[in-house]
Short mmCIF file of C-alpha atoms and ligand atoms in Angstrom, two decimals:
data_model
loop_
_atom_site.label_atom_id
_atom_site.label_comp_id
_atom_site.label_asym_id
_atom_site.label_seq_id
_atom_site.Cartn_x
_atom_site.Cartn_y
_atom_site.Cartn_z
CA UNK E 175 12.19 15.76 -5.50
CA UNK E 176 11.50 14.16 -2.13
CA UNK E 177 12.20 10.45 -1.62
CA UNK E 178 10.25 7.63 -0.01
CA UNK E 179 11.48 4.28 1.34
CA UNK E 180 11.07 1.27 -0.92
CA UNK E 181 9.62 -1.30 1.46
CA UNK E 182 12.28 -2.50 3.87
CA UNK E 183 15.06 -2.61 1.26
CA UNK E 184 16.87 0.37 2.79
CA UNK E 185 16.63 2.03 -0.61
CA UNK E 186 14.62 5.15 -1.40
CA UNK E 187 12.84 6.16 -4.60
CA UNK E 188 11.58 9.49 -5.89
CA UNK E 189 8.14 10.01 -4.35
CA UNK E 190 6.79 10.55 -7.87
CA UNK E 191 7.66 7.57 -10.07
CA UNK E 192 7.05 7.14 -13.77
CA UNK E 193 4.76 4.70 -15.61
CA UNK E 194 6.10 3.83 -19.07
CA UNK E 195 3.18 1.72 -20.34
CA UNK E 196 1.53 4.37 -22.53
CA UNK E 197 4.78 4.81 -24.47
CA UNK E 198 4.27 1.42 -26.09
CA UNK E 199 0.51 0.85 -26.27
CA UNK E 200 -2.98 1.34 -24.81
CA UNK E 201 -3.40 5.11 -25.11
CA UNK E 202 -2.91 5.58 -28.85
CA UNK E 203 0.23 6.01 -30.92
CA UNK E 204 3.43 7.44 -29.51
CA UNK E 205 6.59 8.90 -30.97
CA UNK E 206 9.82 7.12 -30.04
CA UNK E 207 11.92 10.25 -30.00
CA UNK E 208 9.39 12.10 -27.84
CA UNK E 209 9.24 9.09 -25.50
CA UNK E 210 12.99 9.35 -25.06
CA UNK E 211 12.83 13.09 -24.41
CA UNK E 212 10.02 12.51 -21.92
CA UNK E 213 12.03 9.95 -19.96
CA UNK E 214 14.93 12.41 -19.92
CA UNK E 215 12.66 15.19 -18.67
CA UNK E 216 11.40 12.95 -15.87
CA UNK E 217 14.94 12.00 -14.84
CA UNK E 218 16.07 15.65 -14.90
CA UNK E 219 13.10 16.47 -12.67
CA UNK E 220 14.36 13.94 -10.12
CA UNK E 221 12.17 10.95 -11.06
CA UNK E 222 14.18 7.72 -10.82
CA UNK E 223 11.57 4.96 -10.39
CA UNK E 224 10.56 3.56 -13.79
CA UNK E 225 7.66 1.15 -14.16
CA UNK E 226 7.30 -1.28 -17.06
CA UNK E 227 6.08 -4.86 -17.70
CA UNK E 228 6.91 -7.62 -20.15
CA UNK E 229 3.42 -7.40 -21.62
CA UNK E 230 3.54 -3.65 -22.47
CA UNK E 231 4.09 -3.43 -26.20
CA UNK E 232 4.95 -7.15 -26.10
CA UNK E 233 8.44 -6.47 -24.80
CA UNK E 234 9.01 -3.16 -26.60
CA UNK E 235 8.44 -1.18 -23.40
CA UNK E 236 11.09 -3.12 -21.49
CA UNK E 237 13.50 -2.62 -24.38
CA UNK E 238 12.87 1.13 -24.24
CA UNK E 239 13.34 1.33 -20.47
CA UNK E 240 16.47 -0.84 -20.58
CA UNK E 241 18.03 1.23 -23.36
CA UNK E 242 17.26 4.42 -21.46
CA UNK E 243 18.73 3.09 -18.20
CA UNK E 244 21.90 1.88 -19.91
CA UNK E 245 22.29 5.20 -21.74
CA UNK E 246 21.88 7.51 -18.74
CA UNK E 247 23.64 5.17 -16.31
CA UNK E 248 22.12 2.05 -14.80
CA UNK E 249 22.68 3.30 -11.23
CA UNK E 250 20.56 6.41 -11.85
CA UNK E 251 17.23 4.57 -12.15
CA UNK E 252 15.35 1.81 -10.39
CA UNK E 253 13.63 -0.51 -12.82
CA UNK E 254 10.40 -2.23 -11.84
CA UNK E 255 8.95 -4.78 -14.23
CA UNK E 256 6.29 -7.48 -14.11
CA UNK E 257 5.41 -10.94 -15.40
CA UNK E 258 2.26 -13.00 -15.61
CA UNK E 259 -0.03 -11.46 -18.23
CA UNK E 260 0.40 -13.47 -21.41
CA UNK E 261 -1.02 -12.05 -24.66
CA UNK E 262 -0.67 -12.65 -28.36
CA UNK E 263 0.87 -9.62 -30.12
CA UNK E 264 -1.83 -7.09 -31.00
CA UNK E 265 -4.45 -8.73 -28.76
CA UNK E 266 -5.94 -7.48 -25.50
CA UNK E 267 -7.19 -10.98 -24.55
CA UNK E 268 -4.84 -12.58 -22.09
CA UNK E 269 -4.18 -15.55 -19.88
CA UNK E 270 -2.49 -15.38 -16.54
CA UNK E 271 0.53 -17.54 -15.77
CA UNK E 272 2.10 -17.40 -12.32
CA UNK E 273 3.57 -20.90 -12.32
CA UNK E 274 7.16 -21.31 -11.07
CA UNK E 275 8.42 -22.46 -14.48
CA UNK E 276 6.87 -19.40 -16.11
CA UNK E 277 8.36 -17.06 -13.45
CA UNK E 278 11.85 -18.35 -14.25
CA UNK E 279 11.45 -18.12 -18.02
CA UNK E 280 9.79 -14.69 -17.89
CA UNK E 281 12.59 -13.28 -15.73
CA UNK E 282 15.27 -14.47 -18.16
CA UNK E 283 13.37 -12.90 -21.06
CA UNK E 284 12.91 -9.59 -19.21
CA UNK E 285 16.60 -9.41 -18.24
CA UNK E 286 17.53 -9.96 -21.87
CA UNK E 287 15.17 -7.28 -23.19
CA UNK E 288 16.21 -4.81 -20.50
CA UNK E 289 19.88 -5.60 -21.06
CA UNK E 290 20.68 -5.38 -17.35
CA UNK E 291 22.14 -7.81 -14.79
CA UNK E 292 19.32 -7.50 -12.28
CA UNK E 293 15.77 -6.18 -11.99
CA UNK E 294 15.36 -3.82 -9.02
CA UNK E 295 11.73 -4.73 -8.32
CA UNK E 296 10.01 -7.73 -9.90
CA UNK E 297 6.24 -7.97 -9.63
CA UNK E 298 3.74 -10.72 -10.31
CA UNK E 299 1.43 -8.66 -12.54
CA UNK E 300 -1.56 -10.92 -11.89
CA UNK E 301 -1.96 -14.13 -9.93
CA UNK E 302 -3.59 -17.25 -11.30
CA UNK E 303 -5.62 -18.55 -8.34
CA UNK E 304 -4.97 -22.14 -9.45
CA UNK E 305 -1.29 -21.71 -8.56
CA UNK E 306 -0.66 -21.40 -4.79
CA UNK E 307 0.90 -18.01 -4.08
CA UNK E 308 3.55 -19.78 -1.99
CA UNK E 309 4.79 -21.52 -5.17
CA UNK E 310 4.88 -18.29 -7.19
CA UNK E 311 6.66 -16.29 -4.49
CA UNK E 312 8.96 -19.25 -3.77
CA UNK E 313 10.15 -19.12 -7.39
CA UNK E 314 10.46 -15.32 -7.20
CA UNK E 315 12.53 -15.66 -4.00
CA UNK E 316 14.89 -18.05 -5.83
CA UNK E 317 15.49 -15.23 -8.34
CA UNK E 318 16.49 -12.92 -5.48
CA UNK E 319 18.91 -15.55 -4.15
CA UNK E 320 20.35 -15.93 -7.66
CA UNK E 321 20.96 -12.15 -7.84
CA UNK E 322 18.64 -11.69 -10.83
CA UNK E 323 16.07 -9.70 -8.91
CA UNK E 324 16.60 -7.33 -5.96
CA UNK E 325 13.11 -7.05 -4.46
CA UNK E 326 9.66 -8.57 -4.93
CA UNK E 327 6.26 -7.05 -5.61
CA UNK E 328 2.70 -8.12 -6.29
CA UNK E 329 0.11 -6.32 -8.39
CA UNK E 330 -3.63 -6.30 -7.73
CA UNK E 331 -3.55 -8.99 -5.05
CA UNK E 332 -5.97 -9.40 -2.15
CA UNK E 333 -4.86 -8.68 1.44
CA UNK E 334 -5.03 -12.42 2.22
CA UNK E 335 -2.68 -13.21 -0.67
CA UNK E 336 -0.27 -10.48 0.42
CA UNK E 337 -0.10 -11.96 3.92
CA UNK E 338 0.58 -15.47 2.58
CA UNK E 339 3.21 -14.18 0.16
CA UNK E 340 4.92 -12.07 2.82
CA UNK E 341 5.28 -15.17 5.00
CA UNK E 342 7.37 -16.81 2.22
CA UNK E 343 9.59 -13.82 1.39
CA UNK E 344 9.38 -10.12 2.29
CA UNK E 345 7.22 -8.29 -0.22
CA UNK E 346 8.60 -4.84 -0.97
CA UNK E 347 5.73 -3.32 -2.93
CA UNK E 348 2.11 -3.83 -3.85
CA UNK E 349 1.01 -2.12 -7.03
CA UNK E 350 -2.69 -1.49 -7.56
CA UNK E 351 -4.91 1.24 -8.93
CA UNK E 352 -5.34 4.16 -6.52
CA UNK E 353 -6.46 7.72 -7.19
CA UNK E 354 -9.23 10.16 -6.31
CA UNK E 355 -11.37 8.17 -8.76
CA UNK E 356 -10.37 4.72 -7.46
CA UNK E 357 -10.24 4.57 -3.69
CA UNK E 358 -11.08 0.94 -2.91
CA UNK E 359 -7.61 0.04 -1.49
CA UNK E 360 -8.17 2.48 1.37
CA UNK E 361 -10.43 -0.04 3.12
CA UNK E 362 -7.98 -2.82 3.80
CA UNK E 363 -4.91 -2.90 1.51
CA UNK E 364 -3.41 0.46 2.45
CA UNK E 365 -3.56 -0.23 6.21
CA UNK E 366 -2.11 -3.72 5.68
CA UNK E 367 0.78 -2.35 3.59
CA UNK E 368 1.52 0.18 6.31
CA UNK E 369 1.54 -2.55 8.96
CA UNK E 370 3.92 -4.72 6.88
CA UNK E 371 6.17 -1.80 5.70
CA UNK E 372 5.20 -2.55 2.12
CA UNK E 373 5.29 0.39 -0.30
CA UNK E 374 1.99 0.88 -2.11
CA UNK E 375 2.72 1.85 -5.72
CA UNK E 376 -0.34 3.67 -7.04
CA UNK E 377 -0.94 2.92 -10.70
CA UNK E 378 -3.18 5.03 -12.94
CA UNK E 379 -2.88 7.77 -10.25
CA UNK E 380 -4.42 10.26 -12.68
CA UNK E 381 -7.36 7.94 -13.31
CA UNK E 382 -5.99 7.18 -16.81
CA UNK E 383 -6.21 10.96 -17.48
CA UNK E 384 -9.70 11.49 -15.97
CA UNK E 385 -8.11 13.70 -13.31
CA UNK E 386 -6.04 15.82 -15.68
CA UNK E 387 -8.88 18.05 -16.83
CA UNK E 388 -8.54 16.84 -20.43
CA UNK E 389 -11.37 16.11 -22.84
CA UNK E 390 -11.65 12.31 -22.98
CA UNK E 391 -14.79 12.03 -25.07
CA UNK E 392 -14.88 9.17 -27.58
CA UNK E 393 -14.16 11.68 -30.37
CA UNK E 394 -11.07 12.97 -28.56
CA UNK E 395 -9.56 9.50 -28.08
CA UNK E 396 -7.59 7.75 -30.81
CA UNK E 397 -9.38 4.83 -32.46
CA UNK E 398 -6.85 2.41 -30.97
CA UNK E 399 -7.18 3.86 -27.46
CA UNK E 400 -7.95 1.09 -24.96
CA UNK E 401 -9.99 3.48 -22.79
CA UNK E 402 -12.73 3.40 -25.42
CA UNK E 403 -13.53 -0.09 -24.12
CA UNK E 404 -13.51 0.77 -20.41
CA UNK E 405 -16.93 1.34 -18.81
CA UNK E 406 -15.71 4.51 -17.07
CA UNK E 407 -14.92 6.22 -20.35
CA UNK E 408 -18.11 5.39 -22.23
CA UNK E 409 -21.43 7.25 -22.63
CA UNK E 410 -23.27 8.45 -19.54
CA UNK E 411 -20.45 7.31 -17.22
CA UNK E 412 -17.86 9.31 -19.18
CA UNK E 413 -19.95 12.48 -18.87
CA UNK E 414 -20.63 11.93 -15.15
CA UNK E 415 -16.94 11.23 -14.44
CA UNK E 416 -15.82 14.31 -16.36
CA UNK E 417 -18.17 16.38 -14.13
CA UNK E 418 -16.76 14.68 -11.02
CA UNK E 419 -13.17 15.34 -12.09
CA UNK E 420 -14.08 18.94 -12.90
CA UNK E 421 -14.19 19.49 -9.13
CA UNK E 422 -10.41 19.57 -9.14
CA UNK E 423 -10.20 22.68 -11.24
CA UNK E 424 -11.29 25.17 -8.56
CA UNK E 425 -8.92 23.73 -5.94
CA UNK E 426 -6.09 23.66 -8.47
CA UNK E 427 -6.65 27.32 -9.32
CA UNK E 428 -6.66 28.27 -5.63
CA UNK E 429 -3.40 26.42 -4.98
CA UNK E 430 -1.67 27.71 -8.12
CA UNK E 431 -1.34 24.13 -9.35
CA UNK E 432 -2.82 21.95 -12.11
CA UNK E 433 -5.55 19.33 -11.61
CA UNK E 434 -2.97 16.55 -12.22
CA UNK E 435 -0.68 17.98 -9.55
CA UNK E 436 -3.53 18.16 -7.03
CA UNK E 437 -4.50 14.55 -7.78
CA UNK E 438 -0.90 13.40 -7.19
CA UNK E 439 -0.41 15.64 -4.15
CA UNK E 440 -3.59 14.17 -2.60
CA UNK E 441 -1.99 10.71 -2.79
CA UNK E 442 1.31 11.90 -1.31
CA UNK E 443 -0.29 13.92 1.47
CA UNK E 444 -2.86 11.27 2.40
CA UNK E 445 -0.62 8.19 2.52
CA UNK E 446 3.04 8.27 3.61
CA UNK E 447 3.77 4.86 2.08
CA UNK E 448 2.29 5.52 -1.37
CA UNK E 449 4.39 6.22 -4.47
CA UNK E 450 2.33 7.22 -7.51
CA UNK E 451 3.63 6.33 -10.99
CA UNK E 452 1.86 8.68 -13.43
CA UNK E 453 2.44 7.98 -17.11
CA UNK E 454 2.81 10.43 -19.96
CA UNK E 455 4.37 10.65 -23.43
CA UNK E 456 5.09 14.37 -23.20
CA UNK E 457 8.10 16.03 -21.55
CA UNK E 458 6.19 19.06 -20.28
CA UNK E 459 3.68 16.78 -18.56
CA UNK E 460 6.48 14.69 -17.02
CA UNK E 461 7.87 17.91 -15.52
CA UNK E 462 4.41 19.04 -14.40
CA UNK E 463 3.72 15.71 -12.69
CA UNK E 464 7.13 15.69 -10.98
CA UNK E 465 6.43 19.13 -9.55
CA UNK E 466 3.45 17.69 -7.66
CA UNK E 467 6.11 16.83 -5.08
CA UNK E 468 6.25 20.57 -4.25
CA UNK E 469 2.50 21.07 -3.82
CA UNK E 470 1.44 21.45 -0.20
CA UNK E 471 -2.07 20.40 0.77
CA UNK E 472 -3.47 21.37 4.15
CA UNK E 473 -5.74 19.23 6.30
CA UNK E 474 -8.64 21.38 5.06
CA UNK E 475 -7.66 20.76 1.42
CA UNK E 476 -7.56 17.01 2.04
CA UNK E 477 -10.94 17.02 3.77
CA UNK E 478 -12.39 18.97 0.88
CA UNK E 479 -10.97 16.54 -1.68
CA UNK E 480 -12.16 13.52 0.31
CA UNK E 481 -15.64 15.07 0.35
CA UNK E 482 -15.67 15.87 -3.35
CA UNK E 483 -14.45 12.39 -4.37
CA UNK E 484 -16.10 9.99 -1.92
CA UNK E 485 -15.29 6.27 -2.24
CA UNK E 486 -17.47 4.78 -4.98
CA UNK E 487 -18.35 8.13 -6.60
CA UNK E 488 -16.87 7.23 -9.99
CA UNK E 489 -19.47 5.85 -12.38
CA UNK E 490 -18.74 2.60 -14.22
CA UNK E 491 -16.29 -0.20 -13.56
CA UNK E 492 -12.57 0.42 -14.00
CA UNK E 493 -12.16 -2.68 -16.20
CA UNK E 494 -14.30 -4.79 -18.49
CA UNK E 495 -15.39 -8.13 -17.06
CA UNK E 496 -12.47 -9.89 -18.80
CA UNK E 497 -10.08 -7.24 -17.52
CA UNK E 498 -10.97 -8.13 -13.92
CA UNK E 499 -9.43 -11.62 -14.33
CA UNK E 500 -6.74 -12.04 -11.70
CA UNK E 501 -7.68 -8.81 -9.90
CA UNK E 502 -7.94 -9.16 -6.11
CA UNK E 503 -6.73 -12.75 -6.46
N1 NAP G 794 -0.16 -3.08 -12.50
C1 NAP G 794 -1.10 -2.87 -13.39
O1 NAP G 794 -1.96 -3.71 -13.65
C2 NAP G 794 -1.11 -1.55 -14.12
C3 NAP G 794 -2.25 -1.16 -14.84
C4 NAP G 794 -2.22 0.10 -15.49
C5 NAP G 794 -1.10 0.91 -15.40
N2 NAP G 794 -0.01 0.48 -14.69
C6 NAP G 794 1.21 1.32 -14.58
O2 NAP G 794 0.87 2.59 -14.09
C7 NAP G 794 1.36 3.61 -14.96
C8 NAP G 794 0.46 4.83 -14.93
O3 NAP G 794 -0.87 4.50 -15.20
P1 NAP G 794 -1.64 4.96 -16.51
O4 NAP G 794 -0.68 5.39 -17.53
O5 NAP G 794 -2.60 3.86 -16.80
O6 NAP G 794 -2.56 6.15 -16.02
P2 NAP G 794 -2.31 7.62 -15.45
O7 NAP G 794 -0.90 7.83 -15.10
O8 NAP G 794 -3.35 7.81 -14.42
O9 NAP G 794 -2.72 8.52 -16.71
C9 NAP G 794 -2.04 8.47 -17.91
C10 NAP G 794 -2.81 9.33 -18.89
O10 NAP G 794 -2.83 10.67 -18.42
C11 NAP G 794 -2.26 11.55 -19.38
N3 NAP G 794 -1.46 12.53 -18.61
C12 NAP G 794 -0.44 12.26 -17.77
N4 NAP G 794 0.00 13.40 -17.19
C13 NAP G 794 -0.76 14.40 -17.68
C14 NAP G 794 -0.80 15.80 -17.45
N5 NAP G 794 0.03 16.37 -16.58
N6 NAP G 794 -1.71 16.53 -18.13
C15 NAP G 794 -2.56 15.96 -19.01
N7 NAP G 794 -2.58 14.64 -19.26
C16 NAP G 794 -1.69 13.86 -18.60
C17 NAP G 794 -1.45 10.67 -20.30
O11 NAP G 794 -1.49 11.19 -21.61
P3 NAP G 794 -0.19 11.54 -22.48
O12 NAP G 794 0.63 10.30 -22.54
O13 NAP G 794 -0.78 11.92 -23.79
O14 NAP G 794 0.47 12.67 -21.77
C18 NAP G 794 -2.22 9.35 -20.27
O15 NAP G 794 -3.29 9.38 -21.17
C19 NAP G 794 1.43 2.91 -16.32
O16 NAP G 794 2.31 3.57 -17.20
C20 NAP G 794 1.91 1.53 -15.93
O17 NAP G 794 3.32 1.55 -15.75
C21 NAP G 794 -0.02 -0.73 -14.06
#
């Protein structure tokens, strides 16, 4: 597994990270023992950068990640978690809190659930535009000075907000959606992150499974699956996007790889400062995704992929209207 720098921290992380969200909610039920085996498979494959958030499973996901880290050895993994999306248990509806008092309380609660002394990378999950970013990042910087947090990140912020935040305290990572089916950050955020030596952590790098070649029709998704509510996965858009993603199959066959591996390798080969964090609940898929680090794409391959998945080609919005709250804030 190759490594990439984590911002300017002097630390490196596996160039394929791991998103733990689906182990606790959003993509249908999961099995706790298989989750554990899957995390072990990822670690054995060289993946050491685990992504969670306080809101995933209402704390259950942090508890899982913390227990795993403490069991295998805290030093073997980097834990990234997030604060700011506040939901009632069992509800998707949320409010966003990025106030300094909330930052402090949320960090204490996350440390307790994780059962660790410090969080390696602490992100504001969403920003409430009514709270100046300087106040939010000021409170986050206090956590660094107190030794509770090692580095700071922001999720789904605008370039202007990143610049303001970076002026208060170095920002180590920006986490936003980036994949062959979601290329908007290429316009301004990716160049800005490069300029500021900020690592861009690509979430939903497999397009929430669109790019894996799997059948994602409404019948194939569990009744509780959150994707059933996302415009990209419904009706005409779902069919059009499945056709678009089908373009990966031929390239994957030619390269002796899987569609998921090509989607991840495209990110790694296109952007030297991007670290994708694919999520899965299955050990064999964790191994498959980790092996994307070995897939070599040529300039011709990249041009072909860029042509097959032009910016804006995916049909339907990536979130519902409510889901866009706090995005690009
Ligand atoms: N900052 C934010 O606002 C934000 C938002 C969303 C996600 N995230 C983070 O990003 C992480 C990854 O994003 P994501 O989970 O939304 O999307 P993703 O990684 O693009 O896709 C996950 C989906 O793909 C399936 N999958 C994964 N590898 C596969 C493979 N090799 N073959 C077939 N299917 C495969 C998974 O199913 P199985 O589990 O059944 O394998 C799951 O349904 C999350 O876990 C979370 O940590 C952050």
